[in-house]
Short mmCIF file of C-alpha atoms in Angstrom, two decimals:
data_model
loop_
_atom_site.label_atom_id
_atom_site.label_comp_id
_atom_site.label_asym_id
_atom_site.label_seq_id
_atom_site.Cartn_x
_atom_site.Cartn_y
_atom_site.Cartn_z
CA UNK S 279 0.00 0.00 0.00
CA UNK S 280 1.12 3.44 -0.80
CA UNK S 281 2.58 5.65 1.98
CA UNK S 282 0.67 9.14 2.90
CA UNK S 283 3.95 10.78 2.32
CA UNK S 284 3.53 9.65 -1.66
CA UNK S 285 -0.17 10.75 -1.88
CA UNK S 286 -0.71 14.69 -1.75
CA UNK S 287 -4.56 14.12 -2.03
CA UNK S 288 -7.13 11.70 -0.81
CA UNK S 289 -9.69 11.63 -3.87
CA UNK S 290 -12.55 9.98 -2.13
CA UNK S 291 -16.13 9.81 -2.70
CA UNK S 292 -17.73 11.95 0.44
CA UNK S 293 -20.78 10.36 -0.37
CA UNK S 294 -19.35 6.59 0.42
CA UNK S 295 -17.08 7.96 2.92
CA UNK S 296 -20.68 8.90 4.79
CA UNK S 297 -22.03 5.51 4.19
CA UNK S 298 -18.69 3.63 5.20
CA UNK S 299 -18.96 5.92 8.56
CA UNK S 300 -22.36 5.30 8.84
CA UNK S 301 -21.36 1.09 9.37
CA UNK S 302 -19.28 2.19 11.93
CA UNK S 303 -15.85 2.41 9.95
CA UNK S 304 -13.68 5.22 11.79
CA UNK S 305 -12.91 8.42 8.91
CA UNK S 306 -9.10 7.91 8.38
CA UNK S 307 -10.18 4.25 7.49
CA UNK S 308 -12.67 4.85 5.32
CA UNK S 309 -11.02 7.37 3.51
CA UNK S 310 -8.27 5.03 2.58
CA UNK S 311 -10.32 2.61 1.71
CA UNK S 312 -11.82 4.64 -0.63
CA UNK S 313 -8.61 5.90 -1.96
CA UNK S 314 -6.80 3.03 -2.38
CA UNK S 315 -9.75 1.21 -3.96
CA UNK S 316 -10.32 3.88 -6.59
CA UNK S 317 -13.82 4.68 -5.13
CA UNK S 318 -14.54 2.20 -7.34
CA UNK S 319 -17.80 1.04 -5.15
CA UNK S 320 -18.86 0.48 -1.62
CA UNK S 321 -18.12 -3.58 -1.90
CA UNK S 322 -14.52 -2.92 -2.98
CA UNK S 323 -13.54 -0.18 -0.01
CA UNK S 324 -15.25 -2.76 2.43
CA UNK S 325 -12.75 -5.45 0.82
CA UNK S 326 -9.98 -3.44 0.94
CA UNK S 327 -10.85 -2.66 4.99
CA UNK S 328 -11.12 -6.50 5.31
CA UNK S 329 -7.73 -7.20 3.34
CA UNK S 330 -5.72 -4.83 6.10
CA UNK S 331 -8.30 -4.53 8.91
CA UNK S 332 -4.36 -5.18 10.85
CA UNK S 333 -2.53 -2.07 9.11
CA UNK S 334 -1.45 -0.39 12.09
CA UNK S 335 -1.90 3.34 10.60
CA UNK S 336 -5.50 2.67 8.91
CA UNK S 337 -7.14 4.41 11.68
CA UNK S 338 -4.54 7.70 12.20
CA UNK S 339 -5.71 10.47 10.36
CA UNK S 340 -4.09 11.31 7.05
CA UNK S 341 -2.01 14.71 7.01
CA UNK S 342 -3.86 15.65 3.91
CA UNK S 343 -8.04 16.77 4.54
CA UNK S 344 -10.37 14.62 2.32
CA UNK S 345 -11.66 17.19 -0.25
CA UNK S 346 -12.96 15.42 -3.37
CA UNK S 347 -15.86 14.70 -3.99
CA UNK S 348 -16.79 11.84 -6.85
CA UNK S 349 -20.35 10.55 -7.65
CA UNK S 350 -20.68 7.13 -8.20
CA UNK S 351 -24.67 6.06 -7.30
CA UNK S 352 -24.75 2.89 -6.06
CA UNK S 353 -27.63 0.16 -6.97
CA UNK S 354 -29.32 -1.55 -4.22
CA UNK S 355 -27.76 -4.94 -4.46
CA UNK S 356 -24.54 -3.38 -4.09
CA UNK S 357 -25.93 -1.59 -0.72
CA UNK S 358 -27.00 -5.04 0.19
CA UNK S 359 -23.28 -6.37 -0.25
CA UNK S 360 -21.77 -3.85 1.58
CA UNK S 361 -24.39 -4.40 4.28
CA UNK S 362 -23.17 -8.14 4.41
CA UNK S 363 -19.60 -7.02 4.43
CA UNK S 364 -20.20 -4.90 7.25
CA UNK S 365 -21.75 -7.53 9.04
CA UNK S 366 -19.05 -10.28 7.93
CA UNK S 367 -16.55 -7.58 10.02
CA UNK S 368 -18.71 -7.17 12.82
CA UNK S 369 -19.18 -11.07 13.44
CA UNK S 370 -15.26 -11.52 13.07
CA UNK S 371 -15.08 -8.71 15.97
CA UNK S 372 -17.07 -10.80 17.75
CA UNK S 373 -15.40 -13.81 17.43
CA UNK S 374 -12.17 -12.51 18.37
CA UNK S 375 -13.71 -11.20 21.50
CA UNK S 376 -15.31 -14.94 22.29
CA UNK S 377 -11.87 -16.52 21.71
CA UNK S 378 -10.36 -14.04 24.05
CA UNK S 379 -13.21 -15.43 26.56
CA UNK S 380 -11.82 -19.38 26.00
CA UNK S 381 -8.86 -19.22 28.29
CA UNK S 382 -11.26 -18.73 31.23
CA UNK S 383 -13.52 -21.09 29.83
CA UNK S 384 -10.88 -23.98 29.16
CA UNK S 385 -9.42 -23.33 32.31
CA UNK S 386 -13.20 -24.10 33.82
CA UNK S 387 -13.51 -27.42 30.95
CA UNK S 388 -9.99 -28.30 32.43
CA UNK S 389 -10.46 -28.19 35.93
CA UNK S 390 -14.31 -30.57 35.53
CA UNK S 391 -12.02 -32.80 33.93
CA UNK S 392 -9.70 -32.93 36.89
CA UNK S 393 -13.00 -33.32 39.02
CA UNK S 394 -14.18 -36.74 37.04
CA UNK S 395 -11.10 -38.12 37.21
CA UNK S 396 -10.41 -37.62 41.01
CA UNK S 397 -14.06 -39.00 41.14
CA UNK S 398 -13.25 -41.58 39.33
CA UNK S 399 -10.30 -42.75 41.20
CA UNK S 400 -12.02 -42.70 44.24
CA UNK S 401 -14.35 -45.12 42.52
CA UNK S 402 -11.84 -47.11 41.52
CA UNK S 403 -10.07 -47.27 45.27
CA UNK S 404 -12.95 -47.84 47.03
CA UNK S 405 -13.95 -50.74 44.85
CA UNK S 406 -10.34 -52.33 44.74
CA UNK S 407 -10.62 -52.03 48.62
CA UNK S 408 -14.13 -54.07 48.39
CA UNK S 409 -12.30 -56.49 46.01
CA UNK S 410 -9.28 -56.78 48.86
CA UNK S 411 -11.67 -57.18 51.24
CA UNK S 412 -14.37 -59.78 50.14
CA UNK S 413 -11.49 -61.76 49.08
CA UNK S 414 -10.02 -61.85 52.71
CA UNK S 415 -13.38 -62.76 54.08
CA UNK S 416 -13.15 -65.66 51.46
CA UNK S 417 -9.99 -66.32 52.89
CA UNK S 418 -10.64 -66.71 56.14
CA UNK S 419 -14.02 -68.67 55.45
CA UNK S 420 -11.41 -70.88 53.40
CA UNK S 421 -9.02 -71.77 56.39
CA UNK S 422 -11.74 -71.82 58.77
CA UNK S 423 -13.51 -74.83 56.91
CA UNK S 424 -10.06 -76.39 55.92
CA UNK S 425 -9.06 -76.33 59.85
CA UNK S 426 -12.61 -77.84 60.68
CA UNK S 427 -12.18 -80.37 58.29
CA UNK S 428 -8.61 -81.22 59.77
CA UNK S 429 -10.56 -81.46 63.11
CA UNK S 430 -12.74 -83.72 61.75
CA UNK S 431 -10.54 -85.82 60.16
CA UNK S 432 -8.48 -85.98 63.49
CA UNK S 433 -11.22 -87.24 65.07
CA UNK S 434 -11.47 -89.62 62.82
CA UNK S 435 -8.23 -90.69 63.48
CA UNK S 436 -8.58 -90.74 67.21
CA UNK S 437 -12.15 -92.95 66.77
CA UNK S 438 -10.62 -95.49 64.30
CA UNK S 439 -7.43 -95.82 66.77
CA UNK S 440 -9.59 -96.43 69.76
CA UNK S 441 -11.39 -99.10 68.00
CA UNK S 442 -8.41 -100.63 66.70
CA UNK S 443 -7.34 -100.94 70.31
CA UNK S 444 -10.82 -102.48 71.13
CA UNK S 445 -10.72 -105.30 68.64
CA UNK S 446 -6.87 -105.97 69.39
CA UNK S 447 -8.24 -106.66 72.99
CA UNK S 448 -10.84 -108.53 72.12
CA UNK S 449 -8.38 -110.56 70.12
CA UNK S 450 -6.26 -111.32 72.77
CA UNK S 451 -9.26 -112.51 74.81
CA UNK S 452 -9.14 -109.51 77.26
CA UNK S 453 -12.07 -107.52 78.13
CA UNK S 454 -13.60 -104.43 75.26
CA UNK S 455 -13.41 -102.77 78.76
CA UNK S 456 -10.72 -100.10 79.92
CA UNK S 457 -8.25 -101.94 81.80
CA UNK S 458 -7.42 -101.22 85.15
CA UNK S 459 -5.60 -98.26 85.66
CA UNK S 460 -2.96 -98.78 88.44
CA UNK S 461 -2.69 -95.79 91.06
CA UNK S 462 0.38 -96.55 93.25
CA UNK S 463 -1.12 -94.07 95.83
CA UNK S 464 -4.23 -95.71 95.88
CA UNK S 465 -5.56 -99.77 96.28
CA UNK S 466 -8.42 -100.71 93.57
CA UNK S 467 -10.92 -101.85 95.39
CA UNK S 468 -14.85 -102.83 95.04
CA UNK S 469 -17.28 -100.38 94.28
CA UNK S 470 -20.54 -99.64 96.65
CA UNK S 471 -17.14 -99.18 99.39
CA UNK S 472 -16.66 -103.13 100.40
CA UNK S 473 -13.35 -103.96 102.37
CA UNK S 474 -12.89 -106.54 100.20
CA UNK S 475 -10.22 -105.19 97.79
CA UNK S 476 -10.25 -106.74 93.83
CA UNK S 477 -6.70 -106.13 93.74
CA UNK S 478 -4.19 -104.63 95.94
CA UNK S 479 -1.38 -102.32 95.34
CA UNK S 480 0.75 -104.76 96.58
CA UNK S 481 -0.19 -107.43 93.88
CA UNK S 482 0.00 -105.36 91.21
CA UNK S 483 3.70 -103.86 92.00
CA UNK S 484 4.67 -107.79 93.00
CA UNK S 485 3.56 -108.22 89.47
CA UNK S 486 5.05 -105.30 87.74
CA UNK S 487 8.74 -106.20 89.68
CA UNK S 488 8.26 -110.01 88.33
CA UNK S 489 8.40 -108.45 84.71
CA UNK S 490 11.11 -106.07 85.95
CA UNK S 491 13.06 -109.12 87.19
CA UNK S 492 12.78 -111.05 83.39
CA UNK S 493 13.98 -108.23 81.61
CA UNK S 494 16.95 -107.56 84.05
CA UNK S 495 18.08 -110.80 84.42
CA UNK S 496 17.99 -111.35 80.33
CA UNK S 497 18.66 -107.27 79.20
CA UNK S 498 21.23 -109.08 76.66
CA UNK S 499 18.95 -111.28 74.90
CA UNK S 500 15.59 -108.83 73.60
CA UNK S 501 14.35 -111.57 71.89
CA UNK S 502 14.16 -113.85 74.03
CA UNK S 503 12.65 -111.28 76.81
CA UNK S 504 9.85 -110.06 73.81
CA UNK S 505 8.95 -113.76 73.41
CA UNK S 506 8.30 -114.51 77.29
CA UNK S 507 5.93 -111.55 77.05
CA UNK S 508 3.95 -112.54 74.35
CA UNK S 509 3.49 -116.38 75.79
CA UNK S 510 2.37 -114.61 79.27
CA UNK S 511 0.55 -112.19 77.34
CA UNK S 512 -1.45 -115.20 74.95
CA UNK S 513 -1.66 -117.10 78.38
CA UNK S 514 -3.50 -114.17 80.22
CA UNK S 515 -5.48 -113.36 77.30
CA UNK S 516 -7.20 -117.05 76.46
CA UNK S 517 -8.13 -117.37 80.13
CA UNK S 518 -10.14 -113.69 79.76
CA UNK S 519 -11.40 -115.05 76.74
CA UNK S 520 -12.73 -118.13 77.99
CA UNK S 521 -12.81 -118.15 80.94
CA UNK S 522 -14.38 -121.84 81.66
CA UNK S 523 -12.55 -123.82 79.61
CA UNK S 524 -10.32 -125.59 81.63
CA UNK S 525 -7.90 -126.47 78.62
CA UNK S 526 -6.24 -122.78 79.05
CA UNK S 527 -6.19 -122.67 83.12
CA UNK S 528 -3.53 -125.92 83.45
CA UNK S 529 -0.04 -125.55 82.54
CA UNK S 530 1.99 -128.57 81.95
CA UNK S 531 5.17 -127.49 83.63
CA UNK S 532 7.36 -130.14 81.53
CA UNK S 533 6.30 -128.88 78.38
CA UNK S 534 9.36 -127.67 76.56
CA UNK S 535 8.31 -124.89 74.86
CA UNK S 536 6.51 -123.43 77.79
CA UNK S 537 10.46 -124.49 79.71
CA UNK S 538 11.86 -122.38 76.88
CA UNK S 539 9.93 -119.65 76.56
CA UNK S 540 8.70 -119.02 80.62
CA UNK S 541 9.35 -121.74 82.42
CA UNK S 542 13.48 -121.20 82.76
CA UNK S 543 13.34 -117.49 82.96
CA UNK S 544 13.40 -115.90 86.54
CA UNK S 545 9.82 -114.01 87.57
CA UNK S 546 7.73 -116.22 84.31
CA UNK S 547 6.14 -118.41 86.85
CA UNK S 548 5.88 -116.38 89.75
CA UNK S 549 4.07 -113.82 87.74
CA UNK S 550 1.54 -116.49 86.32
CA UNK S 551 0.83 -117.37 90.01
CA UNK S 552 0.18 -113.72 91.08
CA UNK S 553 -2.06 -113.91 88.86
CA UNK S 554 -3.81 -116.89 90.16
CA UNK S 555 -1.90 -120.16 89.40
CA UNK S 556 -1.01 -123.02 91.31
CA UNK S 557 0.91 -125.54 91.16
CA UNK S 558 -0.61 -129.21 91.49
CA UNK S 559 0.33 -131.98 94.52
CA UNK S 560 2.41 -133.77 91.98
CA UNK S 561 4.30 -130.44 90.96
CA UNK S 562 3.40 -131.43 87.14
CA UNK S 563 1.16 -128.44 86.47
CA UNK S 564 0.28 -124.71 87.11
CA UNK S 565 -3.74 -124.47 87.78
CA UNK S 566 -6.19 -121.72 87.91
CA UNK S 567 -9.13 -122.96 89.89
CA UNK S 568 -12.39 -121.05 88.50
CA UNK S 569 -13.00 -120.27 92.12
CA UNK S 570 -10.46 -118.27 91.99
CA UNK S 571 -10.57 -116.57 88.74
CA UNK S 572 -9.86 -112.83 89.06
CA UNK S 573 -10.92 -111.05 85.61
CA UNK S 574 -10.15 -107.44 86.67
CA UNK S 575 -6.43 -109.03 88.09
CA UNK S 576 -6.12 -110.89 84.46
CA UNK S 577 -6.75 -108.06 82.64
CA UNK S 578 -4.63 -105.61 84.86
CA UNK S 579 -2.13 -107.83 84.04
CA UNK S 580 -2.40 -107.88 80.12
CA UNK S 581 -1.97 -104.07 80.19
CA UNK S 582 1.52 -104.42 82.45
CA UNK S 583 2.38 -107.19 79.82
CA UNK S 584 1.62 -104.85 76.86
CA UNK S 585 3.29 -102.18 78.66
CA UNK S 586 6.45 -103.91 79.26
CA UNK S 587 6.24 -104.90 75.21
CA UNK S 588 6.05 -101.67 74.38
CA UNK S 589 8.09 -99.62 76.61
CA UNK S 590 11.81 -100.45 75.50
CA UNK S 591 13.16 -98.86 78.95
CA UNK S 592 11.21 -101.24 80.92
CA UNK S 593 12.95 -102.74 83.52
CA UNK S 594 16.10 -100.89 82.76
CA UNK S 595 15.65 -97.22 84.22
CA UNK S 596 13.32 -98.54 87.30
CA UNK S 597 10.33 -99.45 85.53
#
């Protein structure tokens, strides 16, 4: 664009300048536009004010007055387009304005966006915390059935092992009963408080030293000790299991294997006669007269038999 300092005269149309001030165009603008456009029409100066609406000297006032005047009548559709023009200019105003507005409004866009999310984390933590914590309840409902089940099973165990031990008895011909339990401080006697004692103390520990003696007296030879025990043990235990025939209470004392195995050990026979045996006039046999049959005495005495089997200190730390 031409400089004011190369144009002596601004030949504008006063009539157009009035219109172009009438839309609101400031006078040194207008005048320019007039100028530079020839005053060719209305439509072109409004152009020309679009193409440098960001000249920075369009709106100082030119150093030369505007003081010609050129006709050039205007038809209505060109009135129409400058109207539009006008309006074109005054909507991009007011878009510039609006955009200069957005800065507040992204800042207000940004910081809703901020509020979701922090909402939505929350969401999320307080639902990984009900995840965490439904699957500890699970947890503990786990190992509390698993240790329940153990329980169970134990007693199980515990049921199956007692039973065992009841048919093992009952094998051996002793009673499905408890055994005696032997107190040291205290005699078993009757019930319904008789004098008469079922066994004393005395009996019992007379028994218990008899097995004490064997297993001394033969500590080298295990074998041979094991073996007395079971033939005392199978003696006891046919006699509780039948306890009429007479077959199982006579002992032929000359009987070799009963020589071997009891007979020739120190304590064997003295402990069958604590529990009841005698020996005949002749001196041929040990007898247990059924007069004279003590079950709760044979049956104390299977459980010191099975002790001594399955202690392996018996007899060699004091009992």
């Amino acid at each position: 664009m031409p400089s004011d300092h190369e144009t002596t005269v601004l030949e504008v149309d006063k009539k157009l300048l009035k219109e172009l001030e009438g839309f609101g165009f400031p006078l040194a603008r207008a005048a320019r536009a007039l100028h530079y456009s020839g005053n060719a029409s209305l439509g072109d100066a409004i152009n020309w004010i679009v193409d440098h609406e960001n000249d920075a000297e369009d709106d100082e006032m030119p150093l030369i007055a505007v003081n010609i005047e050129i006709e050039s009548p205007q038809p209505d559709h060109m009135m129409e387009e400058v109207e539009k023009k006008a309006q074109e200019k005054r909507d991009r105003a007011h878009q510039r304005k609006e955009e200069e507005k957005k800065p507040e409004s992204n800042s207000e866009k940004v910081l809703h966006r901020l509020q979701q999310r922090i909402h939505a984390g929350k969401e999320l933590l307080e639902a990984k915390l009900t995840a965490a914590e439904n699957e500890r309840q699970r947890f503990l409902a786990t190992r509390k059935a698993e240790k329940e089940e153990v329980k169970r099973a134990r007693q199980k165990i515990r049921q199956k092992i007692e039973a065992d031990k009841v048919e093992r008895r009952r094998q051996l011909g002793f009673s499905s009963e408890n055994p005696v339990t032997l107190n040291p401080s205290k005699p078993i006697v009757q019930d319904k408080m008789t004098s008469l004692p079922v066994m004393t103390i005395t009996k019992a520990e007379k028994m218990r030293e008899c097995l004490r003696s064997l297993r001394r007296n033969h500590k080298e030879d295990d074998a041979r000790v094991k073996r007395a025990f079971q033939t005392l043990l199978i003696y006891v235990g046919n006699i509780v299991k039948n306890p009429n025939e007479e077959k199982y209470r006579k002992i032929r004392l000359g009987n070799p294997l009963f020589q071997d195995r009891v007979g020739s050990m120190k304590g064997g026979i003295e402990f069958l006669e604590l529990c009841g045996f005698e020996k005949t006039e002749g001196g041929d046999f040990l007898h247990l007269p059924s007069d004279k049959l003590d079950m709760e005495g044979l049956n104390a005495a299977g459980s010191l038999l099975r002790s001594a089997m399955t202690n392996p200190f018996f007899g060699l730390l004091g009992g």
